[in-house]
Amino acid sequence: GDVPEHPVKLRSKYRTPDRQDTAPKTDAVVDEGRSEGGVESAALLPGAPKKNDLDDLFLINVVNDLERLSVNSTPQFITNDFFEGYFLPMIRTPDMPPKDDVEGRTVYRHFQNKKRMFEFQFQGRLKKVPEGKFCLAIEFDNPVKVGMIQRAFLQGALNFVKRANKGFHYFFGDPGPLTEKIIREGCYEKTHMSFPLESCLDRLVISMAGEKPPALGGDIHENPNFFKLRKKGGVGSFPGWNTEDTYTMAIWSAYVDFSKWQILNLPGIRTFGISNFFGSQPINLMFYSLNGCSEEDETKRPYLRKDLSIFCHCEIGNTKNTSGGYTQKYIEQNFKNVKDGEGAIDASEELLNLN
């Protein structure tokens, strides 16, 4: 087949550093078709020669000192107070990458005969058990300002998402004046779309201690009966989260193209740019728990900042379509003083203007 079936464990470069009195070490499992190259190459930096539509795409790990995560590469190690494991972001590209891009070619083959435009795979263990509803959320830092026609268009898209996702929660209203006191106390709600994690995941495989988890980078196979029960979200459909098991998770969508910054393939709705509704701001991908939440009020109560325990936070930016946020901070911090002739790039004033 296109992707070898036999997985191998990553060697020292992508293995969790040895430690004694901390969370259990977790090794990512990857397909043999992937090499163990570096985390970031000059081709992924703004200003470098363009290889494909992904050169303008930035995934920033906000928790780990604004670390840029490679796309269509090897699993990226992430760790914080709540989670330790690996993240593998894969984005569909229109053309087969060159022969020297082993990981990119593997990802290209992975998307063949699939409708999905992206797939994000995670594998690791929790360091803390979520106290409330565990969510996957898409957030925007600023409110959405749209006209009447655009709002009706957006409402149609949200209704489509709501029908397909039980427990879906969103807020696109005006949070009102945000004073320093309100921000400090976290008594406000950001523009967001939030989904119950256990039921929204496209794949979820739970591996107990001693069991080999699925390989990252290929198709993740979940027990069909567990999948159907989990997706329904009924009582007893999910055993709950713990800190002992290894969780292998995947989310994907045929409706979002991050490389072209578009929403597409929605029934009855034409393709439109993400910036048409959300402006030039980047997207925040969040994993958090909503504390003190019961099933009765999970879709009605506001998701205030003070009630959220953030497990993971990645920002998705596209330098052709977004400005500001952690993407711009990352570029300014890392490339402002880079000199020519050192095998890197020259971060000119034009590069730092991401409008």
mmCIF file of N, CA and C in Angstrom, residues 244-292:
data_model
loop_
_atom_site.group_PDB
_atom_site.id
_atom_site.type_symbol
_atom_site.label_atom_id
_atom_site.label_comp_id
_atom_site.label_asym_id
_atom_site.label_seq_id
_atom_site.Cartn_x
_atom_site.Cartn_y
_atom_site.Cartn_z
ATOM 1 N N GLU A 244 -3.704 7.499 33.145
ATOM 2 C CA GLU A 244 -2.922 6.279 32.921
ATOM 3 C C GLU A 244 -2.908 5.840 31.456
ATOM 4 N N ASP A 245 -4.027 5.977 30.771
ATOM 5 C CA ASP A 245 -4.137 5.494 29.399
ATOM 6 C C ASP A 245 -3.483 6.458 28.411
ATOM 7 N N THR A 246 -3.108 5.926 27.253
ATOM 8 C CA THR A 246 -2.611 6.731 26.142
ATOM 9 C C THR A 246 -3.754 6.950 25.159
ATOM 10 N N TYR A 247 -4.012 8.205 24.833
ATOM 11 C CA TYR A 247 -5.100 8.558 23.933
ATOM 12 C C TYR A 247 -4.543 8.917 22.555
ATOM 13 N N THR A 248 -5.057 8.256 21.533
ATOM 14 C CA THR A 248 -4.720 8.591 20.155
ATOM 15 C C THR A 248 -5.971 9.185 19.520
ATOM 16 N N MET A 249 -5.869 10.429 19.080
ATOM 17 C CA MET A 249 -7.046 11.171 18.627
ATOM 18 C C MET A 249 -6.796 11.771 17.252
ATOM 19 N N ALA A 250 -7.857 11.905 16.484
ATOM 20 C CA ALA A 250 -7.770 12.543 15.169
ATOM 21 C C ALA A 250 -9.025 13.364 14.916
ATOM 22 N N ILE A 251 -8.818 14.542 14.360
ATOM 23 C CA ILE A 251 -9.927 15.379 13.896
ATOM 24 C C ILE A 251 -9.619 15.794 12.461
ATOM 25 N N TRP A 252 -10.661 15.851 11.638
ATOM 26 C CA TRP A 252 -10.458 16.303 10.263
ATOM 27 C C TRP A 252 -11.712 16.974 9.759
ATOM 28 N N SER A 253 -11.602 17.607 8.619
ATOM 29 C CA SER A 253 -12.761 18.281 8.038
ATOM 30 C C SER A 253 -12.567 18.437 6.534
ATOM 31 N N ALA A 254 -13.670 18.307 5.817
ATOM 32 C CA ALA A 254 -13.683 18.568 4.378
ATOM 33 C C ALA A 254 -14.125 19.995 4.087
ATOM 34 N N TYR A 255 -14.364 20.783 5.156
ATOM 35 C CA TYR A 255 -14.975 22.096 4.974
ATOM 36 C C TYR A 255 -14.024 23.265 5.200
ATOM 37 N N VAL A 256 -12.813 23.013 5.674
ATOM 38 C CA VAL A 256 -11.875 24.098 5.973
ATOM 39 C C VAL A 256 -10.560 23.848 5.251
ATOM 40 N N ASP A 257 -10.151 24.815 4.446
ATOM 41 C CA ASP A 257 -8.877 24.754 3.740
ATOM 42 C C ASP A 257 -7.985 25.845 4.334
ATOM 43 N N PHE A 258 -7.080 25.453 5.230
ATOM 44 C CA PHE A 258 -6.217 26.428 5.887
ATOM 45 C C PHE A 258 -5.187 27.014 4.929
ATOM 46 N N SER A 259 -4.780 26.262 3.926
ATOM 47 C CA SER A 259 -3.761 26.769 3.003
ATOM 48 C C SER A 259 -4.299 27.921 2.155
ATOM 49 N N LYS A 260 -5.565 27.852 1.764
ATOM 50 C CA LYS A 260 -6.194 28.924 0.987
ATOM 51 C C LYS A 260 -7.094 29.797 1.853
ATOM 52 N N TRP A 261 -7.199 29.446 3.126
ATOM 53 C CA TRP A 261 -7.967 30.222 4.113
ATOM 54 C C TRP A 261 -9.421 30.366 3.656
ATOM 55 N N GLN A 262 -10.059 29.203 3.397
ATOM 56 C CA GLN A 262 -11.419 29.184 2.876
ATOM 57 C C GLN A 262 -12.291 28.185 3.620
ATOM 58 N N ILE A 263 -13.593 28.441 3.594
ATOM 59 C CA ILE A 263 -14.611 27.484 3.987
ATOM 60 C C ILE A 263 -15.272 26.998 2.697
ATOM 61 N N LEU A 264 -15.370 25.689 2.530
ATOM 62 C CA LEU A 264 -15.859 25.148 1.270
ATOM 63 C C LEU A 264 -16.664 23.870 1.506
ATOM 64 N N ASN A 265 -17.360 23.439 0.480
ATOM 65 C CA ASN A 265 -18.087 22.163 0.466
ATOM 66 C C ASN A 265 -19.301 22.109 1.394
ATOM 67 N N LEU A 266 -19.751 23.239 1.947
ATOM 68 C CA LEU A 266 -20.971 23.238 2.754
ATOM 69 C C LEU A 266 -22.179 23.120 1.824
ATOM 70 N N PRO A 267 -23.124 22.247 2.141
ATOM 71 C CA PRO A 267 -24.293 22.061 1.266
ATOM 72 C C PRO A 267 -25.074 23.356 1.066
ATOM 73 N N GLY A 268 -25.261 23.733 -0.180
ATOM 74 C CA GLY A 268 -26.064 24.911 -0.490
ATOM 75 C C GLY A 268 -25.383 26.233 -0.230
ATOM 76 N N ILE A 269 -24.116 26.213 0.165
ATOM 77 C CA ILE A 269 -23.398 27.453 0.469
ATOM 78 C C ILE A 269 -22.121 27.493 -0.364
ATOM 79 N N ARG A 270 -21.914 28.576 -1.066
ATOM 80 C CA ARG A 270 -20.742 28.677 -1.926
ATOM 81 C C ARG A 270 -19.470 28.876 -1.082
ATOM 82 N N THR A 271 -18.347 28.565 -1.676
ATOM 83 C CA THR A 271 -17.055 28.741 -1.013
ATOM 84 C C THR A 271 -16.850 30.206 -0.644
ATOM 85 N N PHE A 272 -16.362 30.442 0.570
ATOM 86 C CA PHE A 272 -16.098 31.817 0.998
ATOM 87 C C PHE A 272 -14.840 31.858 1.848
ATOM 88 N N GLY A 273 -14.206 33.010 1.861
ATOM 89 C CA GLY A 273 -12.984 33.189 2.624
ATOM 90 C C GLY A 273 -13.264 33.309 4.114
ATOM 91 N N ILE A 274 -12.413 32.719 4.922
ATOM 92 C CA ILE A 274 -12.555 32.843 6.373
ATOM 93 C C ILE A 274 -12.499 34.305 6.784
ATOM 94 N N SER A 275 -11.656 35.081 6.099
ATOM 95 C CA SER A 275 -11.495 36.500 6.438
ATOM 96 C C SER A 275 -12.742 37.311 6.143
ATOM 97 N N ASN A 276 -13.629 36.795 5.280
ATOM 98 C CA ASN A 276 -14.855 37.527 4.970
ATOM 99 C C ASN A 276 -15.721 37.738 6.199
ATOM 100 N N PHE A 277 -15.631 36.825 7.154
ATOM 101 C CA PHE A 277 -16.459 36.907 8.356
ATOM 102 C C PHE A 277 -15.640 37.247 9.607
ATOM 103 N N PHE A 278 -14.408 36.760 9.659
ATOM 104 C CA PHE A 278 -13.633 36.908 10.883
ATOM 105 C C PHE A 278 -12.496 37.908 10.758
ATOM 106 N N GLY A 279 -12.434 38.611 9.625
ATOM 107 C CA GLY A 279 -11.395 39.609 9.447
ATOM 108 C C GLY A 279 -10.026 38.962 9.278
ATOM 109 N N SER A 280 -9.010 39.718 9.598
ATOM 110 C CA SER A 280 -7.636 39.246 9.395
ATOM 111 C C SER A 280 -7.055 38.546 10.615
ATOM 112 N N GLN A 281 -7.876 38.237 11.613
ATOM 113 C CA GLN A 281 -7.342 37.617 12.821
ATOM 114 C C GLN A 281 -7.106 36.123 12.628
ATOM 115 N N PRO A 282 -6.052 35.585 13.257
ATOM 116 C CA PRO A 282 -5.783 34.144 13.186
ATOM 117 C C PRO A 282 -6.833 33.351 13.955
ATOM 118 N N ILE A 283 -6.751 32.030 13.826
ATOM 119 C CA ILE A 283 -7.667 31.106 14.503
ATOM 120 C C ILE A 283 -6.950 30.463 15.684
ATOM 121 N N ASN A 284 -7.632 30.367 16.805
ATOM 122 C CA ASN A 284 -7.095 29.684 17.977
ATOM 123 C C ASN A 284 -7.752 28.315 18.122
ATOM 124 N N LEU A 285 -6.941 27.271 18.132
ATOM 125 C CA LEU A 285 -7.421 25.908 18.352
ATOM 126 C C LEU A 285 -7.156 25.563 19.809
ATOM 127 N N MET A 286 -8.226 25.269 20.568
ATOM 128 C CA MET A 286 -8.118 25.110 22.013
ATOM 129 C C MET A 286 -8.650 23.750 22.468
ATOM 130 N N PHE A 287 -7.985 23.198 23.472
ATOM 131 C CA PHE A 287 -8.526 22.079 24.231
ATOM 132 C C PHE A 287 -8.668 22.586 25.664
ATOM 133 N N TYR A 288 -9.891 22.594 26.188
ATOM 134 C CA TYR A 288 -10.067 23.072 27.559
ATOM 135 C C TYR A 288 -11.225 22.348 28.237
ATOM 136 N N SER A 289 -11.242 22.441 29.552
ATOM 137 C CA SER A 289 -12.372 21.912 30.316
ATOM 138 C C SER A 289 -13.193 23.086 30.828
ATOM 139 N N LEU A 290 -14.505 22.915 30.780
ATOM 140 C CA LEU A 290 -15.435 23.920 31.292
ATOM 141 C C LEU A 290 -15.820 23.492 32.694
ATOM 142 N N ASN A 291 -15.278 24.157 33.674
ATOM 143 C CA ASN A 291 -15.438 23.744 35.069
ATOM 144 C C ASN A 291 -16.846 24.031 35.582
ATOM 145 N N GLY A 292 -17.318 23.120 36.422
ATOM 146 C CA GLY A 292 -18.622 23.285 37.045
ATOM 147 C C GLY A 292 -19.775 23.196 36.072
#
